[in-house]
Tab-separated table of C-alpha atoms in Angstrom:
chain	number	residue	atom	x	y	z
D	28	MET	CA	11.631	16.185	31.783
D	29	ASP	CA	9.266	17.542	34.426
D	30	PHE	CA	6.932	14.556	34.439
D	31	GLU	CA	9.875	12.206	35.094
D	32	LYS	CA	11.070	13.956	38.268
D	33	PRO	CA	9.097	11.683	40.669
D	34	LEU	CA	10.494	8.644	38.848
D	35	VAL	CA	14.064	9.922	39.072
D	36	GLU	CA	13.670	10.705	42.771
D	37	LEU	CA	12.345	7.212	43.493
D	38	ASP	CA	15.200	5.610	41.537
D	39	ASN	CA	17.715	7.665	43.528
D	40	ARG	CA	16.128	6.561	46.811
D	41	ILE	CA	16.416	2.904	45.775
D	42	LYS	CA	20.106	3.384	44.947
D	43	GLU	CA	20.738	5.051	48.311
D	44	VAL	CA	18.993	2.270	50.262
D	45	ARG	CA	20.960	-0.398	48.385
D	46	LYS	CA	24.247	1.428	48.995
D	47	VAL	CA	23.597	1.844	52.742
D	48	ALA	CA	22.561	-1.807	53.066
D	49	GLU	CA	25.734	-3.014	51.327
D	50	GLU	CA	27.977	-0.785	53.450
D	51	ASN	CA	26.424	-1.967	56.743
D	52	GLY	CA	25.833	-5.588	55.798
D	53	VAL	CA	22.070	-5.310	56.290
D	54	ASP	CA	19.678	-7.443	54.253
D	55	VAL	CA	16.928	-5.155	52.948
D	56	SER	CA	16.296	-7.012	49.689
D	57	ALA	CA	12.573	-7.295	50.433
D	58	GLN	CA	12.233	-3.535	50.924
D	59	ILE	CA	14.284	-2.812	47.809
D	60	LYS	CA	12.167	-5.192	45.756
D	61	GLU	CA	9.023	-3.449	47.005
D	62	LEU	CA	10.438	-0.037	46.070
D	63	GLU	CA	11.421	-1.313	42.612
D	64	GLU	CA	7.915	-2.669	42.027
D	65	ARG	CA	6.473	0.658	43.134
D	66	ALA	CA	8.825	2.524	40.775
D	67	LYS	CA	7.906	0.226	37.902
D	68	GLN	CA	4.175	0.751	38.464
D	69	LEU	CA	4.621	4.515	38.787
D	70	ARG	CA	6.601	4.602	35.534
D	71	LYS	CA	3.949	2.494	33.814
D	72	ASP	CA	1.137	4.776	35.016
D	73	THR	CA	3.057	7.891	34.012
D	74	TYR	CA	3.867	6.720	30.486
D	75	SER	CA	0.363	5.409	29.868
D	76	ARG	CA	-1.020	8.923	30.403
D	77	LEU	CA	1.486	10.992	28.454
D	78	THR	CA	0.070	14.061	26.716
D	79	PRO	CA	1.159	14.933	23.153
D	80	VAL	CA	3.429	17.635	24.579
D	81	GLN	CA	5.114	15.107	26.860
D	82	ARG	CA	5.520	12.609	24.011
D	83	LEU	CA	7.207	15.341	22.008
D	84	GLN	CA	9.646	15.817	24.890
D	85	VAL	CA	10.380	12.090	24.928
D	86	ALA	CA	10.933	12.055	21.147
D	87	ARG	CA	13.477	14.876	21.530
D	88	HIS	CA	15.260	13.415	24.560
D	89	PRO	CA	19.052	13.750	24.101
D	90	ASN	CA	19.639	10.164	25.273
D	91	ARG	CA	17.236	8.677	22.755
D	92	PRO	CA	18.963	6.174	20.409
D	93	THR	CA	20.196	7.833	17.227
D	94	PHE	CA	20.290	6.295	13.765
D	95	LEU	CA	23.893	5.120	14.154
D	96	ASP	CA	23.093	3.591	17.553
D	97	ILE	CA	20.300	1.593	15.953
D	98	ALA	CA	22.191	0.678	12.769
D	99	LEU	CA	25.173	-0.679	14.687
D	100	ASN	CA	23.051	-2.657	17.153
D	101	ILE	CA	20.384	-4.231	14.926
D	102	SER	CA	22.696	-5.272	12.090
D	103	ASP	CA	25.362	-7.936	12.008
D	104	LYS	CA	27.602	-5.596	10.029
D	105	PHE	CA	27.309	-1.958	8.971
D	106	VAL	CA	29.559	-0.092	6.525
D	107	GLU	CA	29.001	3.647	6.139
D	108	LEU	CA	29.118	5.175	2.656
D	109	HIS	CA	29.819	8.811	1.821
D	110	GLY	CA	29.316	11.460	-0.843
D	111	ASP	CA	26.657	12.657	-3.268
D	112	ARG	CA	28.889	12.190	-6.372
D	113	ALA	CA	28.930	15.968	-6.786
D	114	GLY	CA	31.819	16.724	-4.434
D	115	LEU	CA	29.764	17.115	-1.253
D	116	ASP	CA	28.810	15.082	1.797
D	117	ASP	CA	26.397	15.776	4.659
D	118	PRO	CA	26.967	14.462	8.206
D	119	ALA	CA	23.270	15.003	8.978
D	120	MET	CA	22.369	12.231	6.509
D	121	VAL	CA	24.113	8.906	7.044
D	122	CYS	CA	23.987	6.048	4.531
D	123	GLY	CA	25.476	2.590	4.603
D	124	LEU	CA	25.184	-1.080	3.764
D	125	ALA	CA	23.935	-3.331	6.558
D	126	SER	CA	23.586	-7.077	6.889
D	127	ILE	CA	20.888	-8.807	8.969
D	128	ASP	CA	20.664	-12.600	8.965
D	129	GLY	CA	22.679	-12.726	5.759
D	130	ILE	CA	20.417	-10.248	3.933
D	131	SER	CA	21.921	-7.001	2.643
D	132	PHE	CA	20.016	-3.764	3.245
D	133	MET	CA	20.670	-0.143	2.412
D	134	PHE	CA	20.303	1.892	5.619
D	135	ILE	CA	19.676	5.637	5.266
D	136	GLY	CA	18.853	7.953	8.146
D	137	HIS	CA	19.027	11.353	9.791
D	138	GLN	CA	21.745	11.630	12.418
D	139	LYS	CA	21.606	13.935	15.448
D	140	GLY	CA	24.359	14.575	17.983
D	141	ARG	CA	24.621	13.803	21.697
D	142	ASN	CA	26.105	17.130	22.759
D	143	THR	CA	26.557	20.648	21.431
D	144	LYS	CA	29.725	19.827	19.492
D	145	GLU	CA	28.179	16.771	17.825
D	146	ASN	CA	24.944	18.614	17.064
D	147	ILE	CA	26.837	21.416	15.350
D	148	HIS	CA	28.717	18.825	13.272
D	149	ARG	CA	25.453	17.029	12.415
D	150	ASN	CA	23.534	20.318	11.985
D	151	PHE	CA	21.037	19.084	14.604
D	152	GLY	CA	19.838	16.400	12.199
D	153	MET	CA	18.724	18.896	9.529
D	154	PRO	CA	20.138	17.855	6.131
D	155	GLN	CA	21.326	20.188	3.403
D	156	PRO	CA	20.287	19.556	-0.231
D	157	ASN	CA	23.470	17.543	-0.753
D	158	GLY	CA	22.332	15.261	2.072
D	159	TYR	CA	19.142	14.380	0.216
D	160	ARG	CA	21.054	13.942	-3.038
D	161	LYS	CA	23.452	11.670	-1.194
D	162	ALA	CA	20.480	9.631	0.066
D	163	LEU	CA	19.064	9.431	-3.462
D	164	ARG	CA	22.420	8.296	-4.826
D	165	PHE	CA	22.511	5.333	-2.455
D	166	MET	CA	18.826	4.532	-2.946
D	167	ARG	CA	19.544	4.237	-6.667
D	168	HIS	CA	22.562	2.099	-5.820
D	169	ALA	CA	20.353	-0.192	-3.720
D	170	ASP	CA	17.731	-0.375	-6.462
D	171	HIS	CA	20.389	-1.311	-9.022
D	172	PHE	CA	21.736	-4.178	-6.906
D	173	GLY	CA	18.389	-5.280	-5.468
D	174	PHE	CA	19.002	-4.297	-1.830
D	175	PRO	CA	15.879	-3.487	0.220
D	176	ILE	CA	15.955	0.095	1.510
D	177	VAL	CA	15.370	0.948	5.182
D	178	THR	CA	15.188	4.626	6.149
D	179	PHE	CA	15.324	5.991	9.695
D	180	VAL	CA	13.615	9.338	10.221
D	181	ASP	CA	14.752	11.652	13.024
D	182	THR	CA	14.782	15.318	12.020
D	183	PRO	CA	13.018	18.547	12.983
D	184	GLY	CA	12.980	19.301	9.247
D	185	ALA	CA	15.191	20.033	6.270
D	186	TYR	CA	17.648	22.863	6.857
D	187	ALA	CA	16.093	26.155	5.747
D	188	GLY	CA	19.177	28.378	5.649
D	189	LYS	CA	20.193	30.696	2.822
D	190	ASN	CA	22.897	28.340	1.577
D	191	ALA	CA	20.441	25.419	1.477
D	192	GLU	CA	17.995	27.432	-0.606
D	193	GLU	CA	20.759	28.493	-2.985
D	194	LEU	CA	21.727	24.839	-3.452
D	195	GLY	CA	18.117	23.866	-4.277
D	196	GLN	CA	16.597	22.409	-1.117
D	197	GLY	CA	13.081	22.237	-2.549
D	198	GLU	CA	14.260	20.614	-5.773
D	199	ALA	CA	16.314	18.023	-3.888
D	200	ILE	CA	13.334	17.003	-1.749
D	201	ALA	CA	10.957	16.952	-4.725
D	202	VAL	CA	13.269	14.725	-6.786
D	203	ASN	CA	13.536	12.274	-3.890
D	204	LEU	CA	9.746	12.086	-3.604
D	205	ARG	CA	9.413	11.407	-7.320
D	206	GLU	CA	12.197	8.858	-7.560
D	207	MET	CA	11.211	6.822	-4.497
D	208	PHE	CA	7.918	5.836	-6.118
D	209	GLY	CA	9.790	4.288	-9.035
D	210	PHE	CA	12.180	1.972	-7.198
D	211	ASN	CA	11.741	-1.764	-7.711
D	212	VAL	CA	12.904	-2.815	-4.239
D	213	PRO	CA	10.773	-2.645	-1.078
D	214	ILE	CA	11.238	0.471	1.059
D	215	ILE	CA	10.687	0.436	4.823
D	216	SER	CA	10.684	3.658	6.837
D	217	VAL	CA	11.018	3.878	10.636
D	218	VAL	CA	10.415	7.093	12.588
D	219	ILE	CA	12.813	6.791	15.531
D	220	GLY	CA	12.482	10.295	17.004
D	221	GLU	CA	10.772	13.246	15.392
D	222	GLY	CA	9.741	13.396	11.766
D	223	GLY	CA	9.435	16.975	10.617
D	224	SER	CA	7.768	18.111	7.401
D	225	GLY	CA	9.376	17.585	3.978
D	226	GLY	CA	12.705	16.851	5.596
D	227	ALA	CA	11.217	13.600	6.890
D	228	LEU	CA	9.091	12.812	3.849
D	229	ALA	CA	12.092	13.077	1.514
D	230	ILE	CA	13.252	9.662	2.751
D	231	GLY	CA	9.836	8.474	3.948
D	232	CYS	CA	7.959	7.444	0.780
D	233	ALA	CA	7.910	3.777	1.696
D	234	ASN	CA	5.839	0.645	1.292
D	235	ARG	CA	5.474	0.478	5.067
D	236	ASN	CA	5.909	3.353	7.498
D	237	LEU	CA	6.732	2.239	11.033
D	238	ILE	CA	6.944	4.510	14.060
D	239	MET	CA	8.361	3.952	17.524
D	240	GLU	CA	5.881	4.230	20.359
D	241	HIS	CA	7.030	7.617	21.664
D	242	SER	CA	8.060	9.161	18.335
D	243	VAL	CA	6.203	11.981	16.578
D	244	TYR	CA	5.562	12.936	12.956
D	245	TYR	CA	4.266	16.317	11.823
D	246	VAL	CA	3.793	18.651	8.892
D	247	ALA	CA	5.350	21.508	10.893
D	248	SER	CA	6.887	21.656	14.343
D	249	PRO	CA	4.419	22.762	17.041
D	250	GLU	CA	6.566	25.829	17.696
D	251	ALA	CA	6.504	26.835	14.018
D	252	CYS	CA	2.775	26.126	13.784
D	253	ALA	CA	2.076	28.331	16.820
D	254	ALA	CA	4.237	31.123	15.419
D	255	ILE	CA	2.367	31.005	12.103
D	256	LEU	CA	-1.191	30.723	13.429
D	257	TRP	CA	-1.022	32.674	16.692
D	258	LYS	CA	2.136	34.737	16.167
D	259	SER	CA	3.441	33.348	19.445
D	260	ARG	CA	5.371	30.256	20.484
D	261	ASP	CA	3.447	30.279	23.755
D	262	LYS	CA	0.672	28.402	21.941
D	263	ALA	CA	2.954	25.468	21.105
D	264	ALA	CA	1.051	23.170	23.477
D	265	VAL	CA	-2.242	23.956	21.717
D	266	ALA	CA	-0.599	23.358	18.336
D	267	THR	CA	0.802	20.030	19.538
D	268	GLU	CA	-2.692	18.827	20.426
D	269	ALA	CA	-4.175	20.034	17.133
D	270	LEU	CA	-1.489	18.567	14.860
D	271	LYS	CA	-2.203	14.936	15.917
D	272	ILE	CA	1.459	14.009	16.028
D	273	THR	CA	1.508	10.936	18.288
D	274	SER	CA	2.038	7.389	17.043
D	275	SER	CA	-1.461	6.155	17.923
D	276	GLU	CA	-3.128	9.091	16.162
D	277	LEU	CA	-0.947	8.650	13.081
D	278	VAL	CA	-1.840	4.955	12.813
D	279	ASN	CA	-5.540	5.789	13.194
D	280	PHE	CA	-5.265	8.232	10.290
D	281	GLY	CA	-3.392	5.708	8.139
D	282	VAL	CA	-0.267	7.874	7.897
D	283	MET	CA	1.716	5.226	9.783
D	284	ASP	CA	1.208	1.479	9.450
D	285	HIS	CA	2.620	-0.011	12.638
D	286	ILE	CA	3.821	1.059	16.101
D	287	ILE	CA	7.082	-0.415	17.394
D	288	PRO	CA	6.802	-0.797	21.189
D	289	GLU	CA	9.454	0.775	23.402
D	290	PRO	CA	10.762	-0.401	26.785
D	291	LEU	CA	8.929	0.907	29.825
D	292	GLY	CA	10.088	4.469	30.363
D	293	GLY	CA	10.960	5.055	26.719
D	294	ALA	CA	13.894	4.057	24.529
D	295	HIS	CA	16.098	6.714	26.163
D	296	SER	CA	15.874	4.890	29.502
D	297	ASP	CA	16.745	1.467	28.041
D	298	PRO	CA	18.278	1.718	24.551
D	299	MET	CA	19.449	-1.898	24.481
D	300	GLY	CA	15.896	-3.020	25.207
D	301	ALA	CA	14.583	-1.061	22.215
D	302	PHE	CA	16.846	-2.538	19.525
D	303	PRO	CA	15.364	-6.078	19.310
D	304	ALA	CA	11.853	-4.734	18.654
D	305	ILE	CA	13.131	-2.515	15.827
D	306	ARG	CA	15.034	-5.382	14.218
D	307	GLU	CA	12.052	-7.717	14.505
D	308	ALA	CA	9.668	-5.172	12.963
D	309	ILE	CA	11.974	-4.519	9.999
D	310	MET	CA	12.497	-8.206	9.269
D	311	SER	CA	8.769	-8.907	9.555
D	312	VAL	CA	7.957	-6.285	6.924
D	313	TYR	CA	10.836	-7.420	4.701
D	314	LYS	CA	9.571	-11.023	4.701
D	315	HIS	CA	6.160	-9.781	3.593
D	316	TYR	CA	7.678	-8.191	0.470
D	317	SER	CA	10.536	-10.610	-0.226
D	318	ASP	CA	8.505	-12.832	-2.567
D	319	MET	CA	6.383	-10.067	-4.083
D	320	ALA	CA	6.714	-9.204	-7.771
D	321	VAL	CA	8.389	-5.916	-8.677
D	322	ALA	CA	5.222	-4.495	-10.242
D	323	ASP	CA	3.241	-5.327	-7.114
D	324	ILE	CA	5.847	-3.700	-4.849
D	325	LYS	CA	5.651	-0.454	-6.816
D	326	LEU	CA	1.864	-0.616	-6.990
D	327	ASP	CA	1.641	-1.216	-3.235
D	328	ARG	CA	3.773	1.859	-2.508
D	329	TYR	CA	1.816	4.045	-4.910
D	330	ALA	CA	-1.572	2.849	-3.668
D	331	LYS	CA	-0.600	3.437	-0.035
D	332	PHE	CA	-0.089	7.144	-0.599
D	333	ARG	CA	-3.126	7.427	-2.871
D	334	ARG	CA	-5.246	6.200	0.027
D	335	LEU	CA	-4.025	8.910	2.387
D	336	GLY	CA	-6.225	11.887	3.168
D	337	GLN	CA	-9.745	12.748	4.177
D	338	TYR	CA	-11.028	13.478	0.683
D	339	GLU	CA	-11.391	11.353	-2.425
D	340	GLU	CA	-11.367	12.385	-6.070
D	341	PHE	CA	-13.202	10.264	-8.612
D	342	LEU	CA	-15.317	10.556	-11.743
D	343	VAL	CA	-19.095	10.538	-11.425
D	344	HIS	CA	-21.529	9.861	-14.265
D	345	GLY	CA	-25.033	11.227	-13.800
D	346	GLY	CA	-24.453	12.694	-10.355
D	347	GLN	CA	-24.844	9.405	-8.451
D	348	TRP	CA	-21.749	9.909	-6.332
D	349	LYS	CA	-22.552	7.315	-3.664
D	350	GLU	CA	-22.946	4.573	-6.256
D	351	ALA	CA	-19.825	5.800	-8.050
D	352	ARG	CA	-17.857	5.684	-4.805
D	353	GLU	CA	-18.873	2.084	-4.141
D	354	GLU	CA	-18.098	1.152	-7.731
D	355	ARG	CA	-14.670	2.734	-7.373
D	356	LYS	CA	-13.982	0.814	-4.165
D	357	ASN	CA	-14.831	-2.472	-5.877
D	358	ALA	CA	-12.990	-1.660	-9.104
D	359	LYS	CA	-9.918	-3.710	-9.926
D	360	GLY	CA	-8.015	-0.643	-11.010
D	361	ALA	CA	-6.212	-0.047	-14.275
D	362	TYR	CA	-2.866	1.016	-15.652
D	363	THR	CA	-2.300	3.995	-17.908
D	364	LYS	CA	-0.250	3.714	-21.084
D	365	VAL	CA	2.915	4.720	-19.233
D	366	GLY	CA	2.364	2.172	-16.466
D	367	THR	CA	1.011	4.279	-13.608
D	368	TRP	CA	-1.893	2.871	-11.636
D	369	ALA	CA	-5.367	4.366	-11.258
D	370	ALA	CA	-8.291	3.227	-9.144
D	371	SER	CA	-10.545	2.587	-12.144
D	372	GLU	CA	-10.515	2.315	-15.934
D	373	ASP	CA	-12.225	5.710	-16.260
D	374	GLU	CA	-9.593	7.411	-14.132
D	375	ALA	CA	-6.778	5.789	-16.092
D	376	ARG	CA	-8.222	7.074	-19.361
D	377	MET	CA	-8.778	10.548	-17.890
D	378	ILE	CA	-5.150	10.680	-16.710
D	379	GLU	CA	-4.058	9.794	-20.255
D	380	LEU	CA	-6.264	12.532	-21.754
D	381	VAL	CA	-4.869	15.135	-19.382
D	382	ALA	CA	-1.309	13.995	-20.099
D	383	ASP	CA	-1.934	14.187	-23.864
D	384	ALA	CA	-3.362	17.684	-23.483
D	385	ASP	CA	-0.301	18.753	-21.485
D	386	GLU	CA	2.009	17.384	-24.169
D	387	GLU	CA	0.093	19.234	-26.903
D	388	TRP	CA	0.299	22.449	-24.905
D	389	GLU	CA	4.051	22.067	-24.373
D	390	GLU	CA	4.512	21.333	-28.073
D	391	SER	CA	2.560	24.458	-28.967
D	392	LEU	CA	4.937	26.599	-26.899
D	393	LYS	CA	7.960	25.726	-29.029
D	394	GLY	CA	9.174	28.823	-30.825
D	395	LYS	CA	7.034	31.049	-28.619
D	396	GLU	CA	9.490	31.705	-25.817
D	397	GLN	CA	8.201	35.242	-25.424
D	398	TRP	CA	4.970	33.809	-24.029
D	399	ILE	CA	6.562	31.396	-21.572
D	400	LYS	CA	7.685	34.157	-19.232
D	401	LYS	CA	4.969	36.398	-17.864
D	402	PRO	CA	5.204	39.815	-19.614
D	403	LEU	CA	5.724	42.903	-17.505
D	404	GLN	CA	2.561	44.393	-18.995
D	405	PRO	CA	-0.313	42.030	-19.810
D	406	PRO	CA	-1.154	41.735	-23.513
D	407	GLY	CA	-4.165	43.744	-24.670
D	408	LEU	CA	-6.629	40.862	-24.686
D	409	MET	CA	-5.608	39.900	-21.138
D	410	ARG	CA	-6.549	43.279	-19.697
D	411	SER	CA	-9.748	43.544	-17.731
D	412	GLY	CA	-12.827	43.512	-20.001
D	413	MET	CA	-10.895	43.055	-23.228
D	414	MET	CA	-11.661	39.352	-23.579
D	415	GLU	CA	-15.403	40.072	-23.541
D	416	THR	CA	-14.940	42.868	-26.086
D	417	ALA	CA	-12.867	40.619	-28.324
D	418	ALA	CA	-15.507	37.887	-28.136
D	419	ALA	CA	-18.219	40.361	-29.143
D	420	MET	CA	-16.103	41.595	-32.067
D	421	MET	CA	-15.567	38.036	-33.253
D	422	GLU	CA	-19.322	37.431	-33.148
D	423	VAL	CA	-19.964	40.572	-35.230
D	424	ARG	CA	-17.337	39.445	-37.727
D	425	ARG	CA	-18.927	36.001	-37.973
D	426	ARG	CA	-22.382	37.411	-38.623
D	427	THR	CA	-21.017	39.909	-41.137
D	428	ILE	CA	-19.353	37.130	-43.100
D	429	GLU	CA	-22.620	35.172	-43.054
D	430	ALA	CA	-24.481	38.233	-44.375
D	431	ILE	CA	-21.988	38.681	-47.210
D	432	GLU	CA	-22.278	35.013	-48.145
D	433	GLU	CA	-26.079	35.294	-48.131
D	434	ARG	CA	-25.850	38.372	-50.362
D	435	LYS	CA	-23.732	36.498	-52.861
D	436	ARG	CA	-26.169	33.598	-52.917
D	437	ALA	CA	-29.070	35.995	-53.417
D	438	GLN	CA	-27.335	37.710	-56.326
D	439	ALA	CA	-26.596	34.383	-57.941
D	440	ALA	CA	-30.212	33.310	-57.558
D	441	ALA	CA	-31.428	36.606	-59.027
D	442	GLU	CA	-29.204	36.271	-62.057
D	443	GLU	CA	-30.424	32.762	-62.706
D	444	GLY	CA	-34.119	33.416	-62.149
D	445	GLY	CA	-34.318	36.954	-63.400
D	446	GLN	CA	-35.643	38.024	-60.071
D	447	ASP	CA	-35.293	41.448	-58.557
D	448	ASP	CA	-32.078	42.177	-56.681
D	449	ASN	CA	-33.987	43.662	-53.778
D	450	LEU	CA	-33.669	40.582	-51.563
D	451	GLN	CA	-33.335	40.534	-47.780
D	452	PRO	CA	-30.317	38.777	-46.319
D	453	ALA	CA	-30.597	36.128	-43.639
D	454	ASN	CA	-30.041	36.708	-39.923
D	455	GLY	CA	-31.773	40.062	-39.950
D	456	GLY	CA	-28.956	41.784	-41.877
D	457	SER	CA	-29.379	44.673	-44.342
D	458	TYR	CA	-27.391	46.059	-47.203
D	459	SER	CA	-27.500	48.626	-49.984
D	460	GLN	CA	-25.891	48.669	-53.384
D	461	SER	CA	-24.332	51.232	-55.647
D	462	SER	CA	-25.208	51.371	-59.315
D	463	ASN	CA	-22.188	49.260	-60.220
D	464	GLY	CA	-23.264	46.465	-57.862
D	465	ALA	CA	-20.491	46.884	-55.284
D	466	THR	CA	-21.496	46.504	-51.686
D	467	GLN	CA	-21.483	49.883	-49.974
D	468	HIS	CA	-22.728	48.915	-46.530
D	469	VAL	CA	-23.271	45.662	-44.746
D	470	SER	CA	-24.663	45.338	-41.232
D	471	ALA	CA	-25.869	42.544	-39.015
D	472	ASP	CA	-27.727	42.594	-35.734
D	473	SER	CA	-25.485	41.864	-32.809
D	474	THR	CA	-25.833	41.857	-29.090
D	475	ALA	CA	-22.368	43.425	-28.830
């Protein structure tokens, strides 16, 4: 990395001075100590002023600890598990049982390679759909046996190749998102490198989202964002600034909950110094949830993601939105009939009404398969202007029926009272009769 060149040069000078001193039997320990202190201060100053672009470079450093490096060094024992129970496996997604201080965890994480050969084998940390289904299989396994789940995120994104789309990449990610909110065990997620888009979120719906100091998390890679917005990857630096991808910014926005500190110079410069902090952070979060009831664990996870975002949606009675917002903040919340949580009683009831309406609509579609798929040509009433015409025709029909009913009542009254048949109908209608009493013409005023 360009910004590390002065640090590397200073480190090389220190090594040269030490080597020369040892070869010639000269004691220069004082000078070496001074150079080491200077190097340490320079490294501290450099890393305290990193730009988002530079942090992205650190997060992608090839020597940064991978998931397997972390799993093997923070656990007392780690056993890797394979397969999605559908005949496939994915080296980009690694799962396994781990033990820390006698507690069993399910570890799941993206795995990158160290060199070109390893990266090709691991698909550069970009899982296929079978990788996410494999992760879901072992999350369900952990939920069944009561093992807390710890996920390690380090991917530029889910693989977007033709084969992945044919195998249902979007469906695999969506199912993971849905299922993770229903697990009874606590879920802890740690971003150890880069967390890209849905590929990261598919194993990141957790009770607590932790991020290492120099890791990044984004909805789209800066290069992809620049290509979409400016049609040029040259604007990647601008996109990096705008996306707010650094750990401190993510914590400020509430997307991440806690920053795990890294050794001076980043985890790539001292991997062994990074592992204790990761282990300590995971165990601290686990202890917080270890005595929590299952319902509260699920509610905590659901509420965390409901709180995300700049905008709020809530019901307002009478237009007093400020008062309604405060009332919502102070509300105890409520459960719907199916057990999902809402911020207030009103919202819970509204969710139930919407769900009931959806069920009625789905029920009404049974036996009407021809309407489920969009017709090649829109039906007559769906063409432009036809709905208004149909509404006007229905209004004319309604008024005509009313006029006929009024005519009948008038005839009945005339027969009983001996009155003349020449009565005027209601609603401004008119009519005429033949000699045999049959209605020849009926009309009613209409705005149609």
